[in-house]
Short mmCIF file of C-alpha atoms in Angstrom, two decimals:
data_model
loop_
_atom_site.label_atom_id
_atom_site.label_comp_id
_atom_site.label_asym_id
_atom_site.label_seq_id
_atom_site.Cartn_x
_atom_site.Cartn_y
_atom_site.Cartn_z
CA MET A 1180 0.23 0.56 -0.21
CA PHE A 1181 2.56 2.37 0.83
CA GLN A 1182 4.46 1.82 -3.06
CA ALA A 1183 0.66 1.95 -4.02
CA LEU A 1184 0.63 6.00 -2.80
CA GLN A 1185 4.46 7.09 -3.46
CA ARG A 1186 3.41 5.68 -7.58
CA ARG A 1187 0.10 7.99 -6.78
CA SER A 1188 2.20 11.01 -5.65
CA SER A 1189 4.46 10.28 -8.06
CA LYS A 1190 2.03 10.94 -10.49
CA LEU A 1191 0.45 13.86 -8.98
CA SER A 1192 3.91 15.54 -8.37
CA VAL A 1193 4.06 14.89 -12.74
CA LEU A 1194 0.79 17.00 -12.84
CA ARG A 1195 1.44 20.44 -10.35
CA GLN A 1196 4.93 20.10 -11.95
CA ALA A 1197 3.84 20.56 -15.28
CA ARG A 1198 1.40 23.23 -13.98
CA ASN A 1199 4.46 25.11 -11.69
CA GLN A 1200 6.09 25.09 -14.84
CA GLN A 1201 4.74 27.95 -17.30
CA PRO A 1202 6.67 30.86 -16.95
CA ARG A 1203 6.20 33.37 -13.76
CA ILE A 1204 6.20 36.15 -14.44
CA THR A 1205 8.19 39.31 -11.66
CA TYR A 1206 7.97 42.71 -11.65
CA SER A 1207 10.72 44.63 -10.01
CA SER A 1208 10.16 46.35 -6.90
CA ARG A 1209 8.08 49.69 -7.03
CA ARG A 1210 10.13 52.66 -7.48
CA GLN A 1211 10.20 54.10 -3.94
CA TYR A 1212 9.23 57.40 -3.48
CA ALA A 1213 11.26 60.45 -1.73
CA SER A 1214 9.47 61.73 1.33
CA SER A 1215 12.58 64.27 1.34
CA GLY A 1216 15.47 66.04 -0.65
CA GLU A 1217 15.78 65.98 -4.97
CA GLY A 1218 12.13 65.38 -6.48
CA SER A 1219 9.99 66.21 -3.45
CA LYS A 1220 7.60 69.57 -3.24
CA GLY A 1221 9.82 72.58 -1.70
CA GLY A 1222 7.65 75.17 0.96
CA SER A 1223 6.66 77.64 -2.30
CA GLY A 1224 4.53 74.64 -3.65
CA LYS A 1225 6.42 73.92 -7.05
CA PRO A 1226 8.26 71.08 -8.18
CA SER A 1227 11.66 70.82 -7.26
CA GLY A 1228 14.61 69.08 -9.37
CA ASP A 1229 14.92 69.23 -13.45
CA PHE A 1230 12.44 68.23 -15.98
CA SER A 1231 13.69 64.66 -16.25
CA ASP A 1232 12.51 64.67 -12.88
CA GLN A 1233 8.24 65.77 -13.53
CA VAL A 1234 8.88 62.62 -15.90
CA GLU A 1235 9.83 59.81 -14.02
CA ALA A 1236 7.41 61.84 -11.59
CA ASN A 1237 4.98 60.90 -14.28
CA LYS A 1238 5.64 57.68 -15.30
CA ASP A 1239 5.55 56.24 -11.65
CA ASN A 1240 2.01 57.31 -11.49
CA PRO A 1241 -0.29 54.30 -10.02
CA ILE A 1242 -2.45 54.32 -12.82
CA SER A 1243 0.22 54.57 -15.62
CA ARG A 1244 2.41 51.61 -13.86
CA THR A 1245 -0.83 49.60 -13.97
CA LEU A 1246 -1.60 49.74 -17.55
CA LYS A 1247 1.82 49.31 -18.38
CA LEU A 1248 2.41 46.05 -16.32
CA ILE A 1249 -1.05 44.37 -18.12
CA GLY A 1250 1.06 45.83 -20.99
CA ASN A 1251 3.87 43.35 -19.90
CA ASP A 1252 2.15 40.91 -18.94
CA VAL A 1253 0.68 40.07 -21.92
CA GLN A 1254 3.51 40.09 -24.24
CA ARG A 1255 4.37 37.77 -21.95
CA MET A 1256 1.54 35.69 -22.10
CA LYS A 1257 1.55 35.68 -26.17
CA LYS A 1258 5.03 34.99 -26.73
CA PHE A 1259 4.33 31.60 -24.06
CA ILE A 1260 0.80 30.97 -25.55
CA LEU A 1261 2.32 31.17 -29.77
CA PRO A 1262 4.31 29.05 -32.00
CA SER A 1263 7.76 31.36 -31.94
CA SER A 1264 7.11 31.26 -36.06
CA TYR A 1265 3.50 34.46 -35.36
CA THR A 1266 5.03 37.67 -35.26
CA ASN A 1267 3.36 41.59 -34.75
CA PRO A 1268 1.31 42.27 -37.61
CA GLY A 1269 2.91 45.83 -36.99
CA ALA A 1270 6.89 43.63 -37.48
CA LYS A 1271 8.82 44.29 -41.02
CA GLY A 1272 7.64 43.04 -43.63
CA ASP A 1273 4.15 41.96 -42.02
CA THR A 1274 0.50 43.56 -42.41
CA PRO A 1275 -2.64 42.94 -40.93
CA ASP A 1276 -3.76 40.43 -43.00
CA SER A 1277 -1.16 39.09 -42.56
CA ALA A 1278 -2.07 34.40 -42.01
CA ASN A 1279 1.33 34.59 -40.00
CA SER A 1280 -0.04 37.74 -37.02
CA ILE A 1281 -0.43 36.58 -34.54
CA GLU A 1282 -3.88 38.47 -34.74
CA ASN A 1283 -4.42 35.55 -37.10
CA TYR A 1284 -3.58 33.10 -34.95
CA LEU A 1285 -5.64 34.00 -31.57
CA GLU A 1286 -8.42 33.96 -34.64
CA ARG A 1287 -8.52 30.94 -35.36
CA TYR A 1288 -7.01 29.28 -32.10
CA ARG A 1289 -10.64 30.78 -30.65
CA ARG A 1290 -12.25 29.67 -33.76
CA ASP A 1291 -11.74 26.30 -33.12
CA GLY A 1292 -10.91 25.75 -29.17
CA PHE A 1293 -7.52 24.30 -29.81
CA GLN A 1294 -6.16 22.80 -26.64
CA SER A 1295 -2.65 23.99 -26.65
CA HIS A 1296 -1.88 22.86 -23.38
CA CYS A 1297 -3.97 19.35 -21.45
CA ASP A 1298 -2.82 17.75 -18.49
CA VAL A 1299 -3.52 14.60 -20.47
CA LEU A 1300 -2.53 14.15 -23.92
CA VAL A 1301 -3.78 10.51 -25.33
CA ILE A 1302 -1.77 9.93 -29.46
CA GLY A 1303 -4.71 8.19 -30.83
CA GLY A 1304 -8.54 8.49 -30.60
CA GLY A 1305 -9.36 5.27 -31.56
CA GLY A 1306 -10.99 2.71 -29.64
CA VAL A 1307 -7.88 1.80 -26.80
CA GLY A 1308 -7.07 5.39 -26.95
CA SER A 1309 -11.11 6.71 -26.56
CA SER A 1310 -11.91 4.17 -23.77
CA ILE A 1311 -8.69 5.68 -22.24
CA ALA A 1312 -9.99 9.31 -22.75
CA TYR A 1313 -13.49 8.71 -21.25
CA TRP A 1314 -12.73 6.65 -17.70
CA LEU A 1315 -9.98 9.38 -16.71
CA LYS A 1316 -12.82 12.03 -17.84
CA LYS A 1317 -15.35 9.58 -15.49
CA ARG A 1318 -13.69 9.48 -13.16
CA ALA A 1319 -11.55 13.12 -12.61
CA ARG A 1320 -14.61 14.93 -14.68
CA GLN A 1321 -12.27 18.98 -14.39
CA GLY A 1322 -9.40 17.69 -12.23
CA LEU A 1323 -8.14 16.75 -15.32
CA ASN A 1324 -7.71 18.55 -19.10
CA VAL A 1325 -7.39 15.89 -21.36
CA VAL A 1326 -6.21 16.21 -25.43
CA VAL A 1327 -7.07 12.95 -27.60
CA LEU A 1328 -5.39 13.03 -31.15
CA GLU A 1329 -7.07 11.38 -33.70
CA LYS A 1330 -5.25 11.97 -37.06
CA ASP A 1331 -8.60 10.82 -39.16
CA ALA A 1332 -11.79 11.51 -37.55
CA THR A 1333 -13.83 9.43 -39.86
CA TYR A 1334 -12.00 6.45 -39.04
CA ALA A 1335 -11.53 5.30 -42.04
CA GLN A 1336 -8.63 3.08 -41.51
CA ALA A 1337 -9.10 2.69 -38.07
CA SER A 1338 -8.27 -1.05 -36.48
CA THR A 1339 -11.48 -0.83 -34.03
CA CYS A 1340 -13.73 -0.19 -37.13
CA LEU A 1341 -11.90 -3.02 -39.34
CA SER A 1342 -11.71 -5.44 -36.72
CA VAL A 1343 -14.53 -8.39 -36.66
CA GLY A 1344 -15.89 -7.46 -32.69
CA GLY A 1345 -14.91 -11.13 -31.18
CA LEU A 1346 -15.32 -11.61 -27.57
CA ARG A 1347 -13.88 -14.19 -25.26
CA GLN A 1348 -12.45 -15.52 -21.81
CA GLN A 1349 -11.01 -18.32 -24.32
CA PHE A 1350 -7.59 -17.31 -23.48
CA SER A 1351 -4.23 -18.70 -21.75
CA ILE A 1352 -2.95 -16.08 -19.96
CA VAL A 1353 -4.50 -14.62 -16.58
CA GLU A 1354 -5.04 -10.98 -17.51
CA ASN A 1355 -5.49 -11.56 -20.45
CA ILE A 1356 -8.78 -14.07 -19.19
CA GLN A 1357 -9.75 -11.45 -16.44
CA MET A 1358 -9.37 -7.79 -19.19
CA SER A 1359 -12.30 -10.29 -21.16
CA LEU A 1360 -14.37 -11.01 -17.92
CA TYR A 1361 -14.24 -7.07 -17.29
CA GLY A 1362 -15.37 -6.50 -20.94
CA ALA A 1363 -18.27 -8.37 -20.85
CA ASP A 1364 -19.45 -6.88 -17.76
CA PHE A 1365 -18.90 -3.27 -19.46
CA MET A 1366 -20.94 -4.12 -22.40
CA ARG A 1367 -23.76 -6.64 -20.14
CA ASN A 1368 -24.21 -2.71 -18.95
CA SER A 1369 -22.86 -0.80 -21.24
CA ARG A 1370 -26.28 0.88 -20.51
CA ASP A 1371 -24.87 2.18 -17.73
CA TYR A 1372 -21.59 3.00 -18.71
CA LEU A 1373 -22.35 4.68 -22.11
CA GLY A 1374 -26.21 5.90 -22.71
CA ASP A 1375 -29.66 4.76 -23.40
CA ASP A 1376 -28.46 6.18 -26.60
CA VAL A 1377 -25.51 3.38 -27.35
CA ASP A 1378 -26.35 0.55 -28.71
CA LEU A 1379 -23.58 -2.28 -29.22
CA ASN A 1380 -25.99 -5.40 -30.65
CA PHE A 1381 -24.06 -8.00 -28.78
CA THR A 1382 -24.60 -11.26 -30.40
CA PRO A 1383 -23.63 -13.85 -27.24
CA HIS A 1384 -23.59 -16.68 -29.36
CA GLY A 1385 -19.84 -17.81 -28.16
CA TYR A 1386 -16.96 -19.13 -29.50
CA LEU A 1387 -16.29 -22.76 -30.65
CA LEU A 1388 -11.94 -22.87 -30.01
CA LEU A 1389 -11.37 -26.53 -31.55
CA ALA A 1390 -8.37 -28.91 -31.45
CA SER A 1391 -6.31 -31.90 -32.15
CA GLU A 1392 -5.14 -34.79 -30.43
CA ALA A 1393 -1.62 -32.87 -30.00
CA GLY A 1394 -3.69 -29.48 -27.81
CA ALA A 1395 -6.32 -31.45 -26.73
CA GLU A 1396 -4.18 -31.02 -23.01
CA GLN A 1397 -3.84 -27.89 -23.49
CA LEU A 1398 -7.30 -27.12 -24.78
CA GLU A 1399 -8.74 -28.63 -21.03
CA GLN A 1400 -6.50 -26.32 -18.35
CA ASN A 1401 -7.21 -23.40 -20.64
CA SER A 1402 -10.82 -24.44 -19.97
CA LYS A 1403 -10.69 -25.08 -16.12
CA LEU A 1404 -8.48 -21.85 -15.41
CA GLN A 1405 -11.17 -20.81 -17.28
CA CYS A 1406 -13.62 -21.12 -15.14
CA ALA A 1407 -11.59 -20.36 -11.85
CA LEU A 1408 -11.57 -17.07 -12.46
CA GLY A 1409 -15.35 -16.74 -13.45
CA ALA A 1410 -15.51 -17.92 -17.44
CA LYS A 1411 -18.35 -20.61 -18.77
CA ASN A 1412 -17.40 -23.44 -21.47
CA GLU A 1413 -17.75 -26.63 -21.44
CA LEU A 1414 -15.78 -28.91 -22.68
CA LEU A 1415 -16.80 -31.54 -25.92
CA THR A 1416 -15.08 -34.47 -27.40
CA ALA A 1417 -16.00 -34.82 -30.55
CA LYS A 1418 -18.82 -36.81 -31.07
CA ARG A 1419 -20.82 -34.62 -28.57
CA LEU A 1420 -19.71 -32.16 -31.47
CA LYS A 1421 -21.44 -33.78 -33.89
CA GLU A 1422 -23.99 -34.44 -32.24
CA ARG A 1423 -24.52 -30.66 -30.71
CA PHE A 1424 -23.44 -28.69 -34.17
CA PRO A 1425 -24.77 -32.02 -36.73
CA TRP A 1426 -22.70 -29.13 -39.87
CA MET A 1427 -19.47 -29.92 -38.65
CA ASN A 1428 -16.87 -32.58 -40.28
CA THR A 1429 -15.10 -33.63 -37.09
CA GLU A 1430 -12.43 -35.39 -38.41
CA GLY A 1431 -9.11 -34.98 -36.83
CA ILE A 1432 -10.46 -32.38 -34.62
CA ALA A 1433 -10.26 -34.16 -31.03
CA LEU A 1434 -11.88 -31.31 -28.25
CA GLY A 1435 -14.03 -28.87 -28.79
CA CYS A 1436 -13.99 -25.41 -26.03
CA HIS A 1437 -17.17 -24.07 -26.16
CA GLY A 1438 -18.45 -20.53 -24.46
CA LEU A 1439 -22.08 -20.86 -22.99
CA GLU A 1440 -21.89 -17.10 -21.71
CA LYS A 1441 -20.48 -14.08 -22.13
CA GLU A 1442 -19.11 -15.14 -25.41
CA GLY A 1443 -19.89 -13.75 -28.69
CA TRP A 1444 -19.05 -10.33 -30.55
CA PHE A 1445 -19.90 -7.09 -31.16
CA ASP A 1446 -20.62 -3.83 -33.02
CA PRO A 1447 -16.73 -2.33 -33.13
CA TRP A 1448 -17.61 1.72 -34.26
CA ALA A 1449 -20.35 1.85 -31.47
CA LEU A 1450 -18.20 0.95 -28.61
CA LEU A 1451 -15.50 3.21 -30.34
CA SER A 1452 -18.46 6.55 -30.88
CA GLY A 1453 -20.20 5.31 -27.58
CA PHE A 1454 -16.84 6.67 -25.41
CA ARG A 1455 -15.74 8.82 -27.80
CA LYS A 1456 -19.41 10.57 -27.52
CA ARG A 1457 -19.74 10.16 -23.52
CA ALA A 1458 -15.30 11.21 -22.97
CA ILE A 1459 -16.69 14.42 -25.09
CA GLU A 1460 -19.42 15.13 -23.08
CA TYR A 1461 -17.90 14.68 -20.18
CA GLY A 1462 -14.85 16.96 -20.97
CA ALA A 1463 -12.28 15.69 -23.55
CA HIS A 1464 -10.70 17.86 -26.57
CA TYR A 1465 -10.27 16.12 -28.92
CA VAL A 1466 -8.33 17.27 -31.49
CA GLU A 1467 -8.04 16.16 -35.87
CA GLY A 1468 -4.24 16.08 -36.71
CA GLU A 1469 -0.65 13.79 -36.67
CA MET A 1470 1.39 13.44 -35.10
CA VAL A 1471 5.21 14.36 -36.46
CA GLY A 1472 6.91 14.13 -33.21
CA PHE A 1473 7.95 15.48 -29.28
CA GLY A 1474 9.89 18.34 -28.13
CA PHE A 1475 12.14 18.12 -25.81
CA ARG A 1476 13.73 19.98 -22.08
CA GLN A 1477 16.81 19.99 -19.71
CA GLN A 1478 16.50 17.68 -17.22
CA PRO A 1479 19.36 17.64 -15.24
CA ASP A 1480 18.29 16.63 -11.84
CA ILE A 1481 17.41 13.73 -12.93
CA LEU A 1482 19.13 9.98 -13.33
CA ALA A 1483 18.44 7.40 -15.46
CA GLU A 1484 20.62 4.22 -16.95
CA GLY A 1485 23.12 4.41 -19.41
CA ILE A 1486 22.34 8.31 -19.75
CA GLU A 1487 25.55 10.74 -17.89
CA GLU A 1488 24.99 12.69 -15.01
CA GLY A 1489 22.83 15.42 -16.27
CA SER A 1490 22.64 15.64 -19.40
CA TYR A 1491 18.60 13.20 -19.25
CA GLU A 1492 16.00 15.14 -21.69
CA GLY A 1493 12.01 14.36 -20.70
CA ILE A 1494 9.58 15.18 -23.34
CA ASP A 1495 6.74 17.40 -22.44
CA ARG A 1496 5.26 19.17 -26.10
CA ALA A 1497 3.82 16.98 -28.90
CA PHE A 1498 4.13 18.63 -32.07
CA VAL A 1499 0.92 18.28 -34.66
CA LYS A 1500 0.60 18.75 -38.55
CA MET A 1501 -3.16 19.60 -38.22
CA LYS A 1502 -5.65 18.83 -42.18
CA ASP A 1503 -4.61 21.91 -43.21
CA GLY A 1504 -1.20 21.49 -43.01
CA GLU A 1505 -0.48 24.18 -39.71
CA MET A 1506 2.00 23.11 -37.34
CA ARG A 1507 0.80 23.55 -34.21
CA GLU A 1508 1.95 22.78 -30.95
CA ILE A 1509 0.90 20.66 -27.30
CA LYS A 1510 1.34 20.66 -24.21
CA PHE A 1511 1.18 18.36 -21.70
CA ALA A 1512 2.41 16.97 -18.09
CA ILE A 1513 1.91 13.56 -19.45
CA ALA A 1514 1.16 11.53 -22.32
CA ILE A 1515 -0.10 8.23 -23.45
CA ILE A 1516 1.26 6.56 -26.66
CA ALA A 1517 -2.08 4.76 -27.99
CA ALA A 1518 -1.72 4.57 -31.94
CA GLY A 1519 -2.60 0.75 -32.29
CA ALA A 1520 -0.88 -0.27 -35.88
CA GLN A 1521 1.42 2.91 -35.60
CA SER A 1522 2.27 3.61 -31.91
CA GLY A 1523 6.40 1.85 -32.61
CA ALA A 1524 6.40 4.71 -35.12
CA ILE A 1525 5.30 6.84 -32.41
CA ALA A 1526 7.18 6.10 -29.75
CA LYS A 1527 10.24 6.29 -31.91
CA MET A 1528 9.73 10.00 -32.62
CA ALA A 1529 10.29 10.14 -28.14
CA ARG A 1530 13.68 8.52 -29.26
CA ILE A 1531 12.91 4.77 -28.18
CA GLY A 1532 14.76 2.32 -29.72
CA THR A 1533 17.02 4.60 -31.28
CA GLY A 1534 17.92 6.55 -28.10
CA LYS A 1535 20.85 5.45 -24.93
CA GLY A 1536 20.45 3.05 -22.29
CA MET A 1537 16.68 2.07 -21.90
CA LEU A 1538 15.58 3.91 -24.85
CA SER A 1539 18.06 1.73 -26.93
CA ILE A 1540 15.09 -1.25 -27.25
CA PRO A 1541 12.15 0.08 -29.25
CA LEU A 1542 8.83 -0.75 -28.89
CA PRO A 1543 7.75 -3.82 -30.61
CA VAL A 1544 4.62 -2.87 -32.31
CA GLU A 1545 4.04 -2.49 -36.06
CA PRO A 1546 1.08 -2.42 -38.57
CA ARG A 1547 -0.06 -6.60 -40.12
CA LYS A 1548 -2.45 -6.59 -42.26
CA ARG A 1549 -5.89 -9.19 -42.04
CA TYR A 1550 -7.73 -9.82 -43.93
CA VAL A 1551 -11.97 -10.13 -43.99
CA TYR A 1552 -14.03 -12.29 -45.83
CA VAL A 1553 -17.88 -12.04 -46.28
CA PHE A 1554 -19.87 -15.48 -48.07
CA GLN A 1555 -22.95 -16.73 -48.17
CA CYS A 1556 -23.65 -20.80 -48.11
CA GLU A 1557 -25.29 -21.70 -51.67
CA ASN A 1558 -28.96 -22.88 -51.07
CA ASP A 1559 -28.67 -21.12 -47.23
CA GLN A 1560 -27.07 -24.90 -46.68
CA GLY A 1561 -24.99 -23.47 -43.81
CA PRO A 1562 -24.28 -23.45 -40.06
CA GLY A 1563 -27.97 -21.99 -38.09
CA ILE A 1564 -27.58 -18.56 -36.84
CA ASN A 1565 -27.42 -19.70 -32.91
CA THR A 1566 -23.81 -20.45 -35.10
CA PRO A 1567 -20.83 -20.06 -32.28
CA LEU A 1568 -18.39 -17.79 -34.04
CA THR A 1569 -16.06 -21.22 -34.43
CA ILE A 1570 -12.18 -21.52 -35.04
CA ASP A 1571 -10.46 -25.18 -36.62
CA PRO A 1572 -6.34 -26.15 -34.86
CA SER A 1573 -5.37 -23.94 -37.96
CA GLY A 1574 -6.39 -20.31 -36.89
CA THR A 1575 -9.49 -20.42 -39.53
CA TYR A 1576 -12.40 -18.68 -38.48
CA PHE A 1577 -15.96 -18.06 -38.96
CA ARG A 1578 -19.11 -16.59 -38.15
CA ARG A 1579 -22.47 -15.28 -38.95
CA ASP A 1580 -22.97 -12.23 -40.95
CA GLY A 1581 -26.68 -11.32 -39.73
CA LEU A 1582 -30.38 -12.80 -40.60
CA GLY A 1583 -29.17 -12.80 -44.49
CA GLY A 1584 -27.17 -15.80 -44.72
CA ASN A 1585 -24.18 -14.32 -45.06
CA TYR A 1586 -20.86 -15.42 -43.39
CA LEU A 1587 -17.72 -14.05 -42.90
CA GLY A 1588 -14.52 -15.30 -41.98
CA GLY A 1589 -10.43 -15.72 -42.44
CA LYS A 1590 -7.19 -16.68 -40.79
CA SER A 1591 -4.05 -15.38 -40.32
CA PRO A 1592 -1.16 -15.81 -42.14
CA LEU A 1593 1.97 -17.74 -42.04
CA PRO A 1594 4.87 -15.74 -40.93
CA GLU A 1595 6.98 -16.42 -44.73
CA GLU A 1596 2.88 -15.25 -45.64
CA GLU A 1597 3.25 -11.46 -44.43
CA PRO A 1598 1.44 -8.88 -46.95
CA PRO A 1599 2.74 -5.82 -47.22
CA VAL A 1600 1.37 -3.17 -45.13
CA ASP A 1601 1.88 0.22 -47.50
CA ASN A 1602 -1.72 -0.58 -48.72
CA LEU A 1603 -5.41 -2.08 -47.61
CA ASP A 1604 -6.09 -3.79 -50.50
CA VAL A 1605 -7.21 -7.66 -50.43
CA ASP A 1606 -4.99 -10.50 -51.68
CA HIS A 1607 -8.28 -12.60 -52.60
CA THR A 1608 -6.31 -15.28 -53.75
CA PHE A 1609 -5.61 -15.83 -50.49
CA PHE A 1610 -8.66 -16.99 -49.78
CA ASP A 1611 -8.36 -19.43 -52.67
CA LYS A 1612 -5.56 -20.85 -51.01
CA THR A 1613 -5.24 -20.34 -48.02
CA VAL A 1614 -9.00 -20.06 -46.09
CA TRP A 1615 -11.68 -21.73 -48.25
CA PRO A 1616 -9.54 -25.18 -48.59
CA ASN A 1617 -9.57 -25.02 -44.34
CA LEU A 1618 -13.29 -24.03 -44.36
CA ALA A 1619 -15.03 -26.67 -47.20
CA GLN A 1620 -12.34 -28.94 -44.88
CA MET A 1621 -14.15 -27.36 -41.14
CA VAL A 1622 -17.60 -27.90 -42.87
CA PRO A 1623 -19.17 -29.36 -46.05
CA ALA A 1624 -21.72 -26.81 -46.78
CA PHE A 1625 -19.00 -24.53 -47.70
CA GLU A 1626 -17.42 -26.61 -50.46
CA ALA A 1627 -20.39 -24.18 -52.82
CA ILE A 1628 -19.89 -20.40 -51.80
CA LYS A 1629 -19.26 -17.12 -53.17
CA VAL A 1630 -17.88 -14.42 -51.27
CA LYS A 1631 -19.92 -11.27 -51.29
CA ASN A 1632 -17.45 -8.88 -49.86
CA ALA A 1633 -14.14 -8.67 -48.38
CA TRP A 1634 -11.62 -5.93 -46.78
CA ALA A 1635 -8.46 -5.60 -45.12
CA GLY A 1636 -7.26 -3.94 -41.71
CA TYR A 1637 -4.36 -3.99 -39.57
CA TYR A 1638 -3.28 -5.17 -36.46
CA GLU A 1639 -1.24 -3.13 -33.61
CA PHE A 1640 0.89 -6.39 -33.70
CA ASN A 1641 3.41 -6.66 -31.06
CA THR A 1642 5.59 -8.74 -32.52
CA PHE A 1643 7.78 -9.86 -28.71
CA ASP A 1644 4.90 -11.67 -27.62
CA GLU A 1645 1.71 -10.70 -29.53
CA ASN A 1646 -0.01 -9.53 -26.22
CA GLY A 1647 -0.37 -5.84 -25.00
CA ILE A 1648 2.18 -3.69 -23.62
CA VAL A 1649 -0.10 -1.13 -20.67
CA GLY A 1650 2.37 0.47 -18.32
CA PRO A 1651 4.29 3.62 -18.03
CA HIS A 1652 7.46 3.57 -19.87
CA PRO A 1653 10.82 3.37 -18.12
CA TYR A 1654 12.75 6.15 -19.17
CA TYR A 1655 9.99 8.66 -19.01
CA ASN A 1656 8.41 9.23 -15.64
CA ASN A 1657 5.34 11.02 -18.18
CA LEU A 1658 4.79 8.59 -20.70
CA TYR A 1659 2.26 5.60 -20.80
CA ILE A 1660 1.93 2.61 -22.87
CA ALA A 1661 -1.27 1.17 -24.41
CA THR A 1662 -0.52 -0.79 -27.06
CA GLY A 1663 0.22 -4.34 -29.07
CA PHE A 1664 -2.79 -6.03 -28.16
CA SER A 1665 -2.67 -8.11 -31.31
CA GLY A 1666 -6.42 -8.85 -32.64
CA HIS A 1667 -8.14 -9.12 -29.20
CA GLY A 1668 -7.70 -5.76 -28.64
CA ILE A 1669 -11.14 -4.32 -28.73
CA GLN A 1670 -12.38 -6.41 -26.45
CA GLN A 1671 -10.11 -5.53 -23.58
CA THR A 1672 -10.52 -1.53 -24.09
CA PRO A 1673 -12.86 -0.93 -21.32
CA ALA A 1674 -10.45 -3.06 -19.21
CA VAL A 1675 -7.51 -1.34 -21.05
CA GLY A 1676 -8.84 2.40 -20.35
CA ARG A 1677 -9.92 1.80 -17.02
CA ALA A 1678 -6.19 0.24 -15.99
CA VAL A 1679 -4.50 3.77 -17.45
CA SER A 1680 -7.16 5.92 -15.44
CA GLU A 1681 -6.06 4.02 -12.79
CA MET A 1682 -2.19 4.67 -13.21
CA ILE A 1683 -2.12 8.21 -13.25
CA ILE A 1684 -5.22 8.81 -10.83
CA ASP A 1685 -5.07 6.09 -8.20
CA GLY A 1686 -1.04 5.79 -9.11
CA GLY A 1687 -1.15 1.91 -9.91
CA PHE A 1688 -4.10 -1.01 -10.83
CA ARG A 1689 -7.01 -1.48 -9.00
CA THR A 1690 -9.26 -3.77 -10.63
CA VAL A 1691 -7.25 -5.25 -13.17
CA ASP A 1692 -3.94 -6.26 -11.99
CA LEU A 1693 -1.70 -5.51 -15.29
CA THR A 1694 1.88 -5.35 -13.57
CA ARG A 1695 3.01 -7.90 -15.95
CA PHE A 1696 2.00 -6.00 -19.13
CA GLY A 1697 3.77 -3.45 -18.46
CA PHE A 1698 6.98 -2.73 -20.90
CA ASP A 1699 9.56 -3.41 -18.87
CA ARG A 1700 9.35 -7.10 -19.88
CA ILE A 1701 10.97 -6.29 -23.33
CA ILE A 1702 13.71 -4.59 -21.06
CA VAL A 1703 14.41 -8.70 -19.00
CA ASP A 1704 13.59 -10.52 -22.05
CA GLN A 1705 10.54 -12.06 -20.39
CA PRO A 1706 7.68 -12.54 -23.01
CA MET A 1707 3.67 -13.48 -21.91
CA TYR A 1708 3.15 -16.20 -24.54
CA GLU A 1709 -0.41 -17.56 -24.99
CA ALA A 1710 -1.03 -21.52 -24.79
CA ASN A 1711 -0.68 -22.30 -29.02
CA ILE A 1712 -3.51 -24.97 -28.40
CA PHE A 1713 -3.26 -26.04 -32.68
#
């Protein structure tokens, strides 16, 4: 408990320190009036001394002195708030109508409500980032000024919106199970959290994981752990699988694990929209712009491993390219990298992976392209509407998609098959050669199907161990990370957002302890792998 209080005190001190870093305006002591001697009035009633003394006396008039000090304050505040590129309209080569004038900048500032300072800057406004903003503002409201930086307010290529929206507890790592259980509870009570106007369209048909003889024992162990933690599922032998799901070919299948409660799929866009809407309602500010860099400042009083004493540099500013191309700056006390597949690139802007000591270790998150195919079964002879999301031992999956007889499915490619990530084009050959044969093996009715639609999206792929990275960065005392969930992040967004808010507000985890998911495991080379059940 003492350590938790220390952490909380440390985090709150970061906020106080950042607030105190604003320029303090000090004034010289007021001019002393002479009570006698030169400059004082003589017996004749006329001012003594020369004309310059009279001028100086006039300058000491209280009203004049006050106006002068106010003017100086305004100039100092302009220098503090405005970027160095903005000049006075009276400057040489500038005009009052100049696009670069202070007045025009302030007018744009007032018009768009741009937040140039904040307590917490969340970089990335997708599912994870918006959940963080939601929980911070829900719990702190007026206590924290939260800004969310999102590159594309349409979310056209956001991983959240392009996912299949699955929710399951069928994992082998305790933290993953706990986060998904928390997500299930959140979605069950989503109207209490997000309001009556948000409908997640949760479909509670569960997951069905299939294992070969080689993976049956691991699947059974996973099931016991999941049920001990609060999940509810059942183990089915090949015979029972065939009885329960007559559409299935059980050849080569030894065991299946079927989720009975708290599993299924939902509308990821509705969840993201709910987080964002409520976060804004609670006072969070969303900025549409592209993160292009961090600002650094010397902090010689801080010592860090691998860094020469007195040379430590912290981060306190983000440079943002707005939609119109204008460059702006946001000063922050705390920053959180929650940029999904682009998180690794954002981290490099903070010298993570390119610096010395702890900064030499990169954030191992990169985009990986995944395809989702929508297909229809000939004569609608496929599995019924209550079919669970089914995954075979190869990782090929499918589920029903609505009531129109459509299905969607896909498979993660092998490492040597990874497609390029410079675009979101769909490879239909991958379906024909890899996905379709596995589907037809699992469901004989899928021998005759027709692809109706397809799309591609990015996984925020953690190349270290394919699990989330949540917590503070060990070098920067004001930088947090929440990324790398490698395909199962959307179902964990409620828990992750809550966890990050607890670190900042409470000084440590309270709901789900994600200490083992911190960046430190990368430094000490202790990956946390999900047990392979294939």
